[in-house]
PDB file of C-alpha atoms in Angstrom:
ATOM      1  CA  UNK A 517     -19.032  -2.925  -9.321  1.00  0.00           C
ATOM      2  CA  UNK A 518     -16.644  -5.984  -9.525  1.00  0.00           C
ATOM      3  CA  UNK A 519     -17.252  -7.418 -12.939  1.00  0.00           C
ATOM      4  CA  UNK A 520     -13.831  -9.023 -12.870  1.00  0.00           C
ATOM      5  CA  UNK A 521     -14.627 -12.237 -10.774  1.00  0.00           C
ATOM      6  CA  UNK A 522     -18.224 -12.991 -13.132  1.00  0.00           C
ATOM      7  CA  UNK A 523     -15.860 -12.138 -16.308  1.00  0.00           C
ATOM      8  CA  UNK A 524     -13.095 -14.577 -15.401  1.00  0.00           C
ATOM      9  CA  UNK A 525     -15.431 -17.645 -14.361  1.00  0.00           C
ATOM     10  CA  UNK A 526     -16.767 -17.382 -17.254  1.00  0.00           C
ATOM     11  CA  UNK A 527     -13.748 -17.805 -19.519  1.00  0.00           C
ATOM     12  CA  UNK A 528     -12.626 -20.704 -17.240  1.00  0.00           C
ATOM     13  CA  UNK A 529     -14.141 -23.178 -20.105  1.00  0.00           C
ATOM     14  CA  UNK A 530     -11.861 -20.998 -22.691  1.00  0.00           C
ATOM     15  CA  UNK A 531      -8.693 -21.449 -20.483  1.00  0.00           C
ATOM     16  CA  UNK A 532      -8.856 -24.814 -20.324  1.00  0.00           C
ATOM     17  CA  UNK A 533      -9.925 -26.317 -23.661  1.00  0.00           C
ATOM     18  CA  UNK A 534      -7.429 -23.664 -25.212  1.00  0.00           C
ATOM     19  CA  UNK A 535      -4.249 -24.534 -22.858  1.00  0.00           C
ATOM     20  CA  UNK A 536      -4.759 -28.058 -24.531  1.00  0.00           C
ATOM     21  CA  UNK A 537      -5.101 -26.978 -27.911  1.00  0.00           C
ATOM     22  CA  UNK A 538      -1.736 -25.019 -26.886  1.00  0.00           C
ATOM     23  CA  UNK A 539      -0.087 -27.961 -26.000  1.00  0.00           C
ATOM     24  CA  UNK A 540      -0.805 -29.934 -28.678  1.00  0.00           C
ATOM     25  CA  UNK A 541       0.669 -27.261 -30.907  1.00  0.00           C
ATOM     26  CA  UNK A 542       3.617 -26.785 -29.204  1.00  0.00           C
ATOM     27  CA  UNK A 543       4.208 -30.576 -29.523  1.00  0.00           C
ATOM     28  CA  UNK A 544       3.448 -30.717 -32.871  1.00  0.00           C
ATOM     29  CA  UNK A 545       5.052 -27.352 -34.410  1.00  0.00           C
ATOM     30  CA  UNK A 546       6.826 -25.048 -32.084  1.00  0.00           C
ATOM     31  CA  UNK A 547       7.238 -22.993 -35.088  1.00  0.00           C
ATOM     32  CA  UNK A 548       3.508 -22.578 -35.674  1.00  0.00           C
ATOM     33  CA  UNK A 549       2.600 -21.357 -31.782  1.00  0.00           C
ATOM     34  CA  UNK A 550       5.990 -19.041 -31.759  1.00  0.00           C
ATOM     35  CA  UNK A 551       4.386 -17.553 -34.668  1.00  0.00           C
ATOM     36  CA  UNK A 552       0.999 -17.415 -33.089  1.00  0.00           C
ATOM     37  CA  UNK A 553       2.449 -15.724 -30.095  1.00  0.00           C
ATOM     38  CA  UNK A 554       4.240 -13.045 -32.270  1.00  0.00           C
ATOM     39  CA  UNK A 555       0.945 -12.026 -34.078  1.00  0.00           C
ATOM     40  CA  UNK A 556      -0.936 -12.392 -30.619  1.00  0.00           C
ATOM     41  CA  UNK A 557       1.293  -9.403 -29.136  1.00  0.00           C
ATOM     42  CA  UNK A 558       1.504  -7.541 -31.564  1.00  0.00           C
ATOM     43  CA  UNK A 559      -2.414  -7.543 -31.802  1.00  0.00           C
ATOM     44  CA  UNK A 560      -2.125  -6.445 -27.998  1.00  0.00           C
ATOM     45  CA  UNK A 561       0.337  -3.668 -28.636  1.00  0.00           C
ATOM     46  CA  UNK A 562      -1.945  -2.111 -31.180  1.00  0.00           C
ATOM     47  CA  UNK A 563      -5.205  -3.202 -30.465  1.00  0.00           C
ATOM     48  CA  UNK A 564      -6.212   0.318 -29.490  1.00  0.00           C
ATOM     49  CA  UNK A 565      -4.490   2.244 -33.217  1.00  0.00           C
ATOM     50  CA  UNK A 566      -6.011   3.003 -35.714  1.00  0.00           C
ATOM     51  CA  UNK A 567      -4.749  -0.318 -37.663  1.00  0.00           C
ATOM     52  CA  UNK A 568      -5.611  -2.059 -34.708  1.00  0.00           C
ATOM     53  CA  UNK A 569      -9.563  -0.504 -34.836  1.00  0.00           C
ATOM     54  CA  UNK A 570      -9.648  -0.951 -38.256  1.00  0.00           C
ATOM     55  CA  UNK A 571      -8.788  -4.579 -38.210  1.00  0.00           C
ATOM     56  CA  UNK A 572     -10.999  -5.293 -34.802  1.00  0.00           C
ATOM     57  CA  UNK A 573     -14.064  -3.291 -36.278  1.00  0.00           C
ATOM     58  CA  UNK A 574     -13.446  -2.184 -39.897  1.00  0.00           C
ATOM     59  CA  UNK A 575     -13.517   1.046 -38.007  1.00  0.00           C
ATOM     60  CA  UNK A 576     -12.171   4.374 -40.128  1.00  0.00           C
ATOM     61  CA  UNK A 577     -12.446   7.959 -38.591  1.00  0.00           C
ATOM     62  CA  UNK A 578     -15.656   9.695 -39.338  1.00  0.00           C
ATOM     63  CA  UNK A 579     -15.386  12.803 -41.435  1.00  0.00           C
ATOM     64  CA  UNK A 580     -16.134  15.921 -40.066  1.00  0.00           C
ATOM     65  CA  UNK A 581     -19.908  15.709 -41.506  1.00  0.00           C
ATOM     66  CA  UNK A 582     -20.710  12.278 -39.544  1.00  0.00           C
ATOM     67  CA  UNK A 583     -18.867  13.692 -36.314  1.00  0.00           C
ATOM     68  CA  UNK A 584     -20.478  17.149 -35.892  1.00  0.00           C
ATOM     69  CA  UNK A 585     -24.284  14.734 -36.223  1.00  0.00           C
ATOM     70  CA  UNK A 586     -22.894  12.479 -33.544  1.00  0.00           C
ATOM     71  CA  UNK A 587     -21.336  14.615 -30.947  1.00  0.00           C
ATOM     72  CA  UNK A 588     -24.353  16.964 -31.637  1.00  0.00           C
ATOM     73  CA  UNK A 589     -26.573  13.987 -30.603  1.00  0.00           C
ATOM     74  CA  UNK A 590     -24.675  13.276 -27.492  1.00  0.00           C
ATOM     75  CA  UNK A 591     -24.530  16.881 -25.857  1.00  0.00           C
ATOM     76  CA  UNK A 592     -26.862  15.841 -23.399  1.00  0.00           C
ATOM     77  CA  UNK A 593     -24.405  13.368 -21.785  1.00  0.00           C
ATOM     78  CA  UNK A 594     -22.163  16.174 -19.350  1.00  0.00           C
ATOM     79  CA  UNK A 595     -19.126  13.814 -19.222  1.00  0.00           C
ATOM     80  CA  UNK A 596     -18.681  14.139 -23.240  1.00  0.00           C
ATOM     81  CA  UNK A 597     -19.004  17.630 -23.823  1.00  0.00           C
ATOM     82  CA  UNK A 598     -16.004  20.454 -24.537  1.00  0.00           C
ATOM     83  CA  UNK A 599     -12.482  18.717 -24.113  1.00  0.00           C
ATOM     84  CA  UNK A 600     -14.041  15.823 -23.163  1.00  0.00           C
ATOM     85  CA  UNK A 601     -15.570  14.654 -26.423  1.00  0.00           C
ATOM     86  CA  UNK A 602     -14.449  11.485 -27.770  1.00  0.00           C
ATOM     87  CA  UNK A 603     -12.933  11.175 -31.011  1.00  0.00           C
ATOM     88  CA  UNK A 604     -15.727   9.640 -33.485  1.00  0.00           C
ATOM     89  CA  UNK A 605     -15.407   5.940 -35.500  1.00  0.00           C
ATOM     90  CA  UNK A 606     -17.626   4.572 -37.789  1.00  0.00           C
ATOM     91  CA  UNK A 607     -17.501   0.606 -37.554  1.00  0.00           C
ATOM     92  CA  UNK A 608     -18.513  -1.510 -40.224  1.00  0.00           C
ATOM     93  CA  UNK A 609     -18.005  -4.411 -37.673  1.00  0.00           C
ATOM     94  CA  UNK A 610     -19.224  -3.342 -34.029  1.00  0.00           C
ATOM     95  CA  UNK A 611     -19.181  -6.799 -32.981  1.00  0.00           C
ATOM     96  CA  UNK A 612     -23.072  -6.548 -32.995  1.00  0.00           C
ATOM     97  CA  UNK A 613     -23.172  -3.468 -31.114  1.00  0.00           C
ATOM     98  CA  UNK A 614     -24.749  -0.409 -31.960  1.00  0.00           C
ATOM     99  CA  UNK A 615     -21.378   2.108 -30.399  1.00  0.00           C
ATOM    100  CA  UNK A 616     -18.432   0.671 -28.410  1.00  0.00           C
ATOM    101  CA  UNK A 617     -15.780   2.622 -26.276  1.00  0.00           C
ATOM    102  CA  UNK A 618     -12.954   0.687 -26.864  1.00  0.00           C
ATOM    103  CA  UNK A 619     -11.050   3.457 -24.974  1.00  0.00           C
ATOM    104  CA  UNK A 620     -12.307   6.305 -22.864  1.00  0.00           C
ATOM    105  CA  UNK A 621     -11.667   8.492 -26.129  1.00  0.00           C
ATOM    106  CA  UNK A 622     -12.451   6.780 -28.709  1.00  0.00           C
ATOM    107  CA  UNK A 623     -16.452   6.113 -29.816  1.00  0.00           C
ATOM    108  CA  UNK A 624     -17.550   4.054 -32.613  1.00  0.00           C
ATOM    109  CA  UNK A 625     -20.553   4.256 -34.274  1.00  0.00           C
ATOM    110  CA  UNK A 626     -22.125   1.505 -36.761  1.00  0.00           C
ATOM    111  CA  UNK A 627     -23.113   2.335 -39.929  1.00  0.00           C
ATOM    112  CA  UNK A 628     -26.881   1.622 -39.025  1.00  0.00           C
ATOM    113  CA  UNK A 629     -26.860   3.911 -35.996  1.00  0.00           C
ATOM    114  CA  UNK A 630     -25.601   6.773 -38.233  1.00  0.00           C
ATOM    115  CA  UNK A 631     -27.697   6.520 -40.855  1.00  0.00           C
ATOM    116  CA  UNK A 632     -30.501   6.521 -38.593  1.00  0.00           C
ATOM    117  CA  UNK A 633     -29.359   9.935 -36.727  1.00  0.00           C
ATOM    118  CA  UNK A 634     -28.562  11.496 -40.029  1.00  0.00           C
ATOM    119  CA  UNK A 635     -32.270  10.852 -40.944  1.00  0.00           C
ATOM    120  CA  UNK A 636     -33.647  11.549 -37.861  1.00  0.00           C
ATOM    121  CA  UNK A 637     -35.065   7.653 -37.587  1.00  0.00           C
ATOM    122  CA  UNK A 638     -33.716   7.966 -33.466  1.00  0.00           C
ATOM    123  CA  UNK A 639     -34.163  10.669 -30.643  1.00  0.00           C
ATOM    124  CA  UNK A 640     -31.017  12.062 -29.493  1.00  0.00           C
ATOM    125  CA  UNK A 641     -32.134  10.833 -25.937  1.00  0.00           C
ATOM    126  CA  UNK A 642     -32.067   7.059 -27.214  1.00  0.00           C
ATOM    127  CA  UNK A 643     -28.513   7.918 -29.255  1.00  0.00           C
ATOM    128  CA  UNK A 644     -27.009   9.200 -25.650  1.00  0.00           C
ATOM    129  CA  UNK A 645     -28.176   5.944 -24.454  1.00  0.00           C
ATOM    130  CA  UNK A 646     -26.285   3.828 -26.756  1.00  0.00           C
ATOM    131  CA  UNK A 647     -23.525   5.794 -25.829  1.00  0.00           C
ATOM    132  CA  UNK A 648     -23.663   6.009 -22.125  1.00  0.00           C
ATOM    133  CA  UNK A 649     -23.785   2.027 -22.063  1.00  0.00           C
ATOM    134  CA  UNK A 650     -20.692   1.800 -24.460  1.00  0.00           C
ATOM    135  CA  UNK A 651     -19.039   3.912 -21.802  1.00  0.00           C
ATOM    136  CA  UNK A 652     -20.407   1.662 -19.153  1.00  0.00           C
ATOM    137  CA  UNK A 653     -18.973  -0.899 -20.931  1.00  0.00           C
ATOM    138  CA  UNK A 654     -15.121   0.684 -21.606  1.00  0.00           C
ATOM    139  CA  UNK A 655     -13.459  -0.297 -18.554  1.00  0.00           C
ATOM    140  CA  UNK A 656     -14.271  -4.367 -20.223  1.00  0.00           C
ATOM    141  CA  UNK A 657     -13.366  -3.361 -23.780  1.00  0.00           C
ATOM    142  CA  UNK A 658      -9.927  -1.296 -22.997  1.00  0.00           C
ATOM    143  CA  UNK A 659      -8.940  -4.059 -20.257  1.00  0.00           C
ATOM    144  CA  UNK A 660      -5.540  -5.657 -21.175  1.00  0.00           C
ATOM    145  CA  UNK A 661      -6.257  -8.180 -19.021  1.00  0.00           C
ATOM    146  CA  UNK A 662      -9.567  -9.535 -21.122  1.00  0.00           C
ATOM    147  CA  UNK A 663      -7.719  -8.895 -24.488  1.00  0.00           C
ATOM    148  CA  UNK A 664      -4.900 -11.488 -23.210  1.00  0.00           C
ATOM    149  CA  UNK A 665      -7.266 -13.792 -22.144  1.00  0.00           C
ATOM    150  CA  UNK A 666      -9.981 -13.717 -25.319  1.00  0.00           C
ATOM    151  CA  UNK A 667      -6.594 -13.900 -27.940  1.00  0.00           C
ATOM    152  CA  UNK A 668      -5.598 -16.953 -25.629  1.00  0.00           C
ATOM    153  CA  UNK A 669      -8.302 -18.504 -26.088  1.00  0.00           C
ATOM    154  CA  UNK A 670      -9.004 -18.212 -29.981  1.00  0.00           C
ATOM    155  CA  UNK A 671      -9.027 -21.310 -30.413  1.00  0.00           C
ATOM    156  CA  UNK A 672     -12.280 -21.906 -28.195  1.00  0.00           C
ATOM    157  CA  UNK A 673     -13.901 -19.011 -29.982  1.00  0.00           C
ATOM    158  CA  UNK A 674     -13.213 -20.968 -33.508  1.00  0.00           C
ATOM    159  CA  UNK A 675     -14.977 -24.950 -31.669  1.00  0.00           C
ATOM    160  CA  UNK A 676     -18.164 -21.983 -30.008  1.00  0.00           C
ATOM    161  CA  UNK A 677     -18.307 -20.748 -33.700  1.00  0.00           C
ATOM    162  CA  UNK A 678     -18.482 -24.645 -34.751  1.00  0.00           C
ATOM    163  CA  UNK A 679     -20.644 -25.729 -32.534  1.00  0.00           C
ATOM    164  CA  UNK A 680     -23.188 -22.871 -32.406  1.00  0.00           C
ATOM    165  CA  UNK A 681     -23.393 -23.258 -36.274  1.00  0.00           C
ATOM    166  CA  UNK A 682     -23.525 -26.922 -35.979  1.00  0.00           C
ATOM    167  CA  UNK A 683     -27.080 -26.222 -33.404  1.00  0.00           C
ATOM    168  CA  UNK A 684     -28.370 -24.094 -35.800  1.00  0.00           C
ATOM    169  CA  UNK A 685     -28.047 -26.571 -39.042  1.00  0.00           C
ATOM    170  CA  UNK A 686     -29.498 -29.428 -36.319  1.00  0.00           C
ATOM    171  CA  UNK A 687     -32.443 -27.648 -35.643  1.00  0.00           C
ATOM    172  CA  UNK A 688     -33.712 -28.084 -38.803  1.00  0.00           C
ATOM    173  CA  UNK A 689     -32.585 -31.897 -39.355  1.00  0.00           C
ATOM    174  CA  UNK A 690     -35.131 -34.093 -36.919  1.00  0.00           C
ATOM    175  CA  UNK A 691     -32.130 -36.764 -37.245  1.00  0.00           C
ATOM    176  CA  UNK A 692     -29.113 -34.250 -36.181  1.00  0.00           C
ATOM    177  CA  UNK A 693     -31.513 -32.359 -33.611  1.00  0.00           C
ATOM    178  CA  UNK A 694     -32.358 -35.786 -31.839  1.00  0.00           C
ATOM    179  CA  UNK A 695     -28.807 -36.472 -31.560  1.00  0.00           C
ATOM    180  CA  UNK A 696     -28.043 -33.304 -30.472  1.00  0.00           C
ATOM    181  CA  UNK A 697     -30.314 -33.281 -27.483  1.00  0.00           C
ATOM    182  CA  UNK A 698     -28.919 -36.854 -26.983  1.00  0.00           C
ATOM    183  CA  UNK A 699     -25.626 -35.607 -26.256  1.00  0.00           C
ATOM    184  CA  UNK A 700     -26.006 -36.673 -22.032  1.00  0.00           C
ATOM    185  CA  UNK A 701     -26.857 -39.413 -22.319  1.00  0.00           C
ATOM    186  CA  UNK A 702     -23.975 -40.367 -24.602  1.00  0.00           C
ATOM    187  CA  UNK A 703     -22.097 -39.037 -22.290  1.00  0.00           C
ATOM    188  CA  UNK A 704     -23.978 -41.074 -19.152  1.00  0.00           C
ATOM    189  CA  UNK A 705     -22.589 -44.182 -20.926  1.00  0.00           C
ATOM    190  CA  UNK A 706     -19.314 -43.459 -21.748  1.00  0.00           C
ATOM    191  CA  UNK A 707     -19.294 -42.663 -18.185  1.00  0.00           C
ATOM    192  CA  UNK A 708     -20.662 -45.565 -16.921  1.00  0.00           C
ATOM    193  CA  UNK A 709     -18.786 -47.627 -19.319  1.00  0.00           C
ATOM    194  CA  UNK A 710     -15.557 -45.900 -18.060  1.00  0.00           C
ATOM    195  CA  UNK A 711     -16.423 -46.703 -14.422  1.00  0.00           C
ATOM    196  CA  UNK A 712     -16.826 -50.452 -15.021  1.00  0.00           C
ATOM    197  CA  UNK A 713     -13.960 -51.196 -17.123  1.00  0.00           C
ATOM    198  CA  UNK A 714     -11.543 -49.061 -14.484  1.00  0.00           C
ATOM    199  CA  UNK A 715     -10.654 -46.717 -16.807  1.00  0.00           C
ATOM    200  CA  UNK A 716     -10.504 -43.400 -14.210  1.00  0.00           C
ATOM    201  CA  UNK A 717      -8.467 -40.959 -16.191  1.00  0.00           C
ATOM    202  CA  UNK A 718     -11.006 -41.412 -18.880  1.00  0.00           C
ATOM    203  CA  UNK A 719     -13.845 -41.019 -16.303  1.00  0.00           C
ATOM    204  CA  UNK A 720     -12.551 -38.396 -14.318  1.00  0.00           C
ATOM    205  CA  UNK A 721     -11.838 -37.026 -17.928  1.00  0.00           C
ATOM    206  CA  UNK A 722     -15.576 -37.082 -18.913  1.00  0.00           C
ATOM    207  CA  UNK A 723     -16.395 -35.812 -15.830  1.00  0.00           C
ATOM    208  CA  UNK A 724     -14.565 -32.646 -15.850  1.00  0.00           C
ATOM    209  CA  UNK A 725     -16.158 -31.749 -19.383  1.00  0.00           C
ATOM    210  CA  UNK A 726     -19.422 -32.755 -18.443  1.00  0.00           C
ATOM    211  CA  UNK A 727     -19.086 -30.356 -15.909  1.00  0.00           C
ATOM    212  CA  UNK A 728     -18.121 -27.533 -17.902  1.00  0.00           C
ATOM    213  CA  UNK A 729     -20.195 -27.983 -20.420  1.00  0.00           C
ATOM    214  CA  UNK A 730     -23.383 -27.941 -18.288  1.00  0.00           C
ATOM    215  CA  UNK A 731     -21.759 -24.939 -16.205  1.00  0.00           C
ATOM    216  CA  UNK A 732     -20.716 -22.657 -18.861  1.00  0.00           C
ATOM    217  CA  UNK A 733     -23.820 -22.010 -20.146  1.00  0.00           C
ATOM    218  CA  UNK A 734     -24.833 -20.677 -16.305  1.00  0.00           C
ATOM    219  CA  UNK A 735     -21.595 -18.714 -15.964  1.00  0.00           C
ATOM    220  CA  UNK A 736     -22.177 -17.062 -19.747  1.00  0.00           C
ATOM    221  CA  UNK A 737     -25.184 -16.145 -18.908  1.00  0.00           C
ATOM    222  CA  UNK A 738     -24.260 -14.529 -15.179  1.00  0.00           C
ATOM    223  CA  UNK A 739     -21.514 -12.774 -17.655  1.00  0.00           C
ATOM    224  CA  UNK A 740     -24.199 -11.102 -19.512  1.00  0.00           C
ATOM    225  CA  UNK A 741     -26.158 -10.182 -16.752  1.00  0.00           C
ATOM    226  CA  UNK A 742     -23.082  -8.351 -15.351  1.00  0.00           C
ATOM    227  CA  UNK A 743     -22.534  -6.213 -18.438  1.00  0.00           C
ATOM    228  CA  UNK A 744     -26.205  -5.124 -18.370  1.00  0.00           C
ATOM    229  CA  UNK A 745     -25.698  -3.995 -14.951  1.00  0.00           C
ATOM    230  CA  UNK A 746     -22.372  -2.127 -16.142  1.00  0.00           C
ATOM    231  CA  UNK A 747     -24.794  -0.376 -18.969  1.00  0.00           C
ATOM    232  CA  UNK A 748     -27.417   0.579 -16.220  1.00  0.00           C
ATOM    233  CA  UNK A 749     -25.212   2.055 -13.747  1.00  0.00           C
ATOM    234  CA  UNK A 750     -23.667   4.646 -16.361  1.00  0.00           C
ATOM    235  CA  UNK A 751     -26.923   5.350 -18.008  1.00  0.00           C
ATOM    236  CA  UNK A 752     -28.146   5.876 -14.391  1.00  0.00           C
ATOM    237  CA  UNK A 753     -25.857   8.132 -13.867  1.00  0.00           C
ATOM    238  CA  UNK A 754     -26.108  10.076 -16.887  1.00  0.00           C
ATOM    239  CA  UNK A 755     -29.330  10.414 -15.864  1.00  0.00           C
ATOM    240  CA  UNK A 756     -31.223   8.733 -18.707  1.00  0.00           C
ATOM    241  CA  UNK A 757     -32.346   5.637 -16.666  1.00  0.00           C
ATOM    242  CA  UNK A 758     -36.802   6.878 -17.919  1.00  0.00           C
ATOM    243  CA  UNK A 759     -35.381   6.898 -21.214  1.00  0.00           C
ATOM    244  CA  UNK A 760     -33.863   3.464 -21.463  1.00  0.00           C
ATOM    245  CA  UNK A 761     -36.925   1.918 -19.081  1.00  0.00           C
ATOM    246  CA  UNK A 762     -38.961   3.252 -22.171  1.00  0.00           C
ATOM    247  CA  UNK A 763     -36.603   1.640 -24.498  1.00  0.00           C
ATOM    248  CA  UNK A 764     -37.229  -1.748 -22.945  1.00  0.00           C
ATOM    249  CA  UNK A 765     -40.839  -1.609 -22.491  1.00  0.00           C
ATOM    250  CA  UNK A 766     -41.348  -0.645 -26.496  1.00  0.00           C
ATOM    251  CA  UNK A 767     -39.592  -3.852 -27.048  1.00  0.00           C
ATOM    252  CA  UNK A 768     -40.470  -6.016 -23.870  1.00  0.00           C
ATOM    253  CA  UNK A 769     -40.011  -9.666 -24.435  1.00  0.00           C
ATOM    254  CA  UNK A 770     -40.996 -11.164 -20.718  1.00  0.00           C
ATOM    255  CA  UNK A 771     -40.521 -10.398 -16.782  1.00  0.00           C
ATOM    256  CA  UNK A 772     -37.188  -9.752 -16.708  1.00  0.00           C
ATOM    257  CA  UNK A 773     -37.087  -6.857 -19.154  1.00  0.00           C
ATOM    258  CA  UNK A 774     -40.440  -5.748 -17.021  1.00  0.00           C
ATOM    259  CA  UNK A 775     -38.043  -5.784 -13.890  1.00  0.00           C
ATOM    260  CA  UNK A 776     -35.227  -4.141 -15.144  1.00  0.00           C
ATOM    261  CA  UNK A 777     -37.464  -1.163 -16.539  1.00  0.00           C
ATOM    262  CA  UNK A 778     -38.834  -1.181 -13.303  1.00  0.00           C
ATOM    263  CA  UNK A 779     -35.257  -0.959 -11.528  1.00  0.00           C
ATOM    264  CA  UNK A 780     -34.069   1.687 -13.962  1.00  0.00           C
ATOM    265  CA  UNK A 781     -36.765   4.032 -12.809  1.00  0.00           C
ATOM    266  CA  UNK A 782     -36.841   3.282  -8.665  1.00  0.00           C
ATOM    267  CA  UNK A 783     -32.618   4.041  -9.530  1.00  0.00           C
ATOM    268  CA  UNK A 784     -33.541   7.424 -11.517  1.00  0.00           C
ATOM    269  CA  UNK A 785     -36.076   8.569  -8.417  1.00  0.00           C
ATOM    270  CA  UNK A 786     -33.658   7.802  -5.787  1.00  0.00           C
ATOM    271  CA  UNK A 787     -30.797   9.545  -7.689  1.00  0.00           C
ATOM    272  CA  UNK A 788     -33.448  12.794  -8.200  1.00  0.00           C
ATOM    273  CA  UNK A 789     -33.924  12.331  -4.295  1.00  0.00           C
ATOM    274  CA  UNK A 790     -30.727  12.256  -3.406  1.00  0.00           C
ATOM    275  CA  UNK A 791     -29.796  16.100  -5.926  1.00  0.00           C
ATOM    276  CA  UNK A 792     -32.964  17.017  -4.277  1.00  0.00           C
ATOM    277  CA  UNK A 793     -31.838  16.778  -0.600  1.00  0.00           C
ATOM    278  CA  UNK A 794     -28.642  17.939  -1.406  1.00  0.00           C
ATOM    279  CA  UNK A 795     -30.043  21.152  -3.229  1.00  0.00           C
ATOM    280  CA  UNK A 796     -31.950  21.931  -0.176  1.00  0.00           C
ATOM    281  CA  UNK A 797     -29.595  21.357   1.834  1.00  0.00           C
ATOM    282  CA  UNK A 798     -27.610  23.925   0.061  1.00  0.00           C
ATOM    283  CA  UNK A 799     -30.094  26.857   0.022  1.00  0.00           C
ATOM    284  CA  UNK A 800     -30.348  25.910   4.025  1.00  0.00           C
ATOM    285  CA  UNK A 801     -26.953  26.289   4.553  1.00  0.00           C
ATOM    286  CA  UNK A 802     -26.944  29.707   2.122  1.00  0.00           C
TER     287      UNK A 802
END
């Protein structure tokens, strides 16, 4: 699956807004962004240690108690058994993630998932799923490529962090949410406005960020979409597709969780098809 072309439209927002912040910095203090750079590759160099894991996740290594509980609940998955069992993290901060793979090695665990294998609050069927989509997800998490890209654009995470807490406070202010929801056709103005005075390289300005902001949302969104799909295909082929169809329907919210239980399962009977056909055509040939 090519996740690479949905990933990078949707940082294209990111790129942009953050090459200006760049430029404004270098223009101001070339000290300040030399400095930036230095701690930005560094981060890269060491993202995968265990300072770098630590400062990504709070991550420390799990003691040998926590490991043996989560490698026993994962010896159902075939590709992380014997010499192929990852080392064990437990993350403090799993970036809102039950486990992550940031390498094909390494498997943190969050302190909520844990606690509920140790008291046997989860099936080991539904911990191997949590797992098997971290792994889907490890060729995103131990990219290079995406770490460059989301410590470039830091500075769009901090105005997304802004903004998404400044839509939360408006919700509950009639005043601010009105305003909010206002924002096109302030922008339909200053467009117009733009356009009759001759100003273009305000206009085509207003354009382009019109554009991206009524895009990004679309191209986030086709993002996420993609990463589900990355989470399907290895829990598919770890063979727990019926129990993650389950998963969804216990906590269905609306069609499309209906349709991708439904996919997950028509996946898991071809796949069984497929080992069937092959098995038979084994004893044939025997």
């Amino acid at each position: 699956m090519r996740w690479r072309g949905a990933w990078a439209v949707a940082q294209l927002t990111g790129v942009i807004v953050s090459t200006l912040i760049w430029i404004l910095v270098a223009g101001f203090s070339p000290g300040l962004l030399a400095a930036t750079v230095g701690v930005g590759v560094l981060f890269l160099i060491g993202r995968s240690s265990r300072v770098g894991l630590w400062w990504r996740f709070a991550a420390r290594p799990a003691t040998p108690f926590e490991e043996r509980r989560v490698l026993a609940a994962v010896v159902p998955i075939a590709s992380m058994r014997g010499r192929r069992q990852p080392r064990v993290w437990l993350a403090s901060r799993p970036a809102g993630r039950a486990t992550v793979m940031p390498t094909a090695t390494d498997l943190l665990v969050s302190r909520a998932l844990l606690q509920q294998i140790v008291i046997g609050e989860i099936r080991h069927d539904q911990v191997c799923v949590r797992v098997s989509q971290a792994a889907g997800r490890e060729p995103v998490d131990h990219s290079r490529l995406v770490a460059a890209v989301g410590v470039y654009c830091s500075p769009w995470l901090v105005i997304e962090t802004v903004v998404a807490s400044f839509g939360l406070v408006a919700r509950g202010a009639p005043v601010l949410s009105l305003s909010w929801k206002g924002r096109w056709l302030i922008l339909a103005v200053a467009l117009a406005d733009s356009a009759q005075a001759g100003h273009w390289p305000a206009f085509l300005g207003l354009t382009a960020a019109g554009l991206l902001a009524a895009t990004t949302p679309h191209f986030r969104r086709r993002w996420e979409a993609t990463l589900r799909r990355l989470e399907d295909r290895r829990v598919v082929a770890d063979g727990l597709a019926p129990v993650l169809a389950s998963m969804i329907r216990r906590q269905r919210r609306g069609l499309a969780d209906e349709e991708r239980a439904e996919a997950l399962e028509l996946r898991a009977s071809a796949s069984r098809s497929v080992a069937d056909y092959a098995m038979g055509g084994q004893s044939d040939a025997r």
